[in-house]
Coordinates of C-alpha atoms in Angstrom, one line a residue:
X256 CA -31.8 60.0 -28.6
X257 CA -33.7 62.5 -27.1
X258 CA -33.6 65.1 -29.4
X259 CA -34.4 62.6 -31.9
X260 CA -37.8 61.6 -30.9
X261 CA -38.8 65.4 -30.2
X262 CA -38.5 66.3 -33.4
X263 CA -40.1 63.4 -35.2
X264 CA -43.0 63.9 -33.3
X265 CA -42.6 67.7 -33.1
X266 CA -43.0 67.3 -37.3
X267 CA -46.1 65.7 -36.9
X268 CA -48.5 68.4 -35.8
X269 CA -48.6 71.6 -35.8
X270 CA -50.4 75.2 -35.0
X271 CA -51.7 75.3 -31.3
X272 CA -51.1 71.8 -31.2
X273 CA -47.3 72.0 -31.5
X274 CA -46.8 74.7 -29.0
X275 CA -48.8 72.4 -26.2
X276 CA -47.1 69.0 -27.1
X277 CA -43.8 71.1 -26.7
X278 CA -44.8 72.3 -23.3
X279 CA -45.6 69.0 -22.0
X280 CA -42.4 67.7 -23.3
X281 CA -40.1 70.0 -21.9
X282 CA -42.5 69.9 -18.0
X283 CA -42.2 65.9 -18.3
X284 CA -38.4 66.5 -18.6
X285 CA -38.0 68.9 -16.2
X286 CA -40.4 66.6 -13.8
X287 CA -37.9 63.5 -14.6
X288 CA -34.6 65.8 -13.9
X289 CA -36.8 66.7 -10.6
X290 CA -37.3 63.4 -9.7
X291 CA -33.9 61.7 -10.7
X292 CA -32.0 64.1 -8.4
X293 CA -34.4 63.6 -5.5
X294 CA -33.3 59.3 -5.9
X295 CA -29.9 60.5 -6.8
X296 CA -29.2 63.4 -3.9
X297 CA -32.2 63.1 -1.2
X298 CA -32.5 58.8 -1.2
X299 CA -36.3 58.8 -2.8
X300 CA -37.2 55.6 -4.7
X301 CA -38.3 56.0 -8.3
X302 CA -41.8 56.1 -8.8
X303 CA -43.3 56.6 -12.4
X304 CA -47.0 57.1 -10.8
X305 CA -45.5 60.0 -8.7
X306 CA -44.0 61.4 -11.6
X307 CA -47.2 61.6 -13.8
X308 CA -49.1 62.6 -10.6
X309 CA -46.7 66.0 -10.5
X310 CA -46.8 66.2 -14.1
X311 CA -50.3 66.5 -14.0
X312 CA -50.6 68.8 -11.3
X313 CA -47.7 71.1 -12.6
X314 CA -49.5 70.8 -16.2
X315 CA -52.9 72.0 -14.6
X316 CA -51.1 75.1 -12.6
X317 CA -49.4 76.1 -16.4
X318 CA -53.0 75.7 -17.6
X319 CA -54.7 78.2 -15.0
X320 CA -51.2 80.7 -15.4
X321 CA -52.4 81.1 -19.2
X322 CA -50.6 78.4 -20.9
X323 CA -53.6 78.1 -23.3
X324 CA -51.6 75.8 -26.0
X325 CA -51.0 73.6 -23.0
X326 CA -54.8 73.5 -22.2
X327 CA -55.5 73.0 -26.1
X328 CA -54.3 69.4 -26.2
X329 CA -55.6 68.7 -22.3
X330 CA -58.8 69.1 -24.1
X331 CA -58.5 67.1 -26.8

C-alpha cells in the first residue's frame, strides 16, 4: 500500500530532509492523479517521461516559491 511505503521511508530520514522527501511525494502523487484523469477523462496516453518532465518542472516552481526543504534534497 501506499501509505505503507511513505512511512517506511518517511522513518528513514529526518530534519530538512524529511520535510522535502514529503513534498516530493505528495507533488509526484498529485502529478500521477493529474495525469491518470487526463488518460481516464481527456483520451491522453500514459507517459511516465511526461510525468517526471512535469514533476520536475512543478518541483523547480515550489523551489523558487520558497519551498526550501524541497530545494534541500534537489541539492543533494
Amino acid at each position: 500500500m501506499f501509505c505503507d511505503w511513505w512511512m517506511r521511508v518517511n522513518n528513514l530520514v529526518s530534519g530538512e530532509i524529511k520535510r522535502g522527501l514529503n513534498s516530493l511525494i505528495v507533488l509526484t502523487a498529485w502529478k500521477l492523479w493529474n495525469h491518470r484523469n487526463d488518460c481516464v477523462f481527456n483520451g491522453d496516453s500514459p507517459s511516465i517521461q511526461l510525468i517526471l518532465r512535469q514533476t520536475l518542472e512543478e518541483a523547480h516552481l515550489w523551489v523558487l516559491a520558497g519551498a526550501r526543504s524541497l530545494a534541500e534534497i534537489a541539492n543533494s
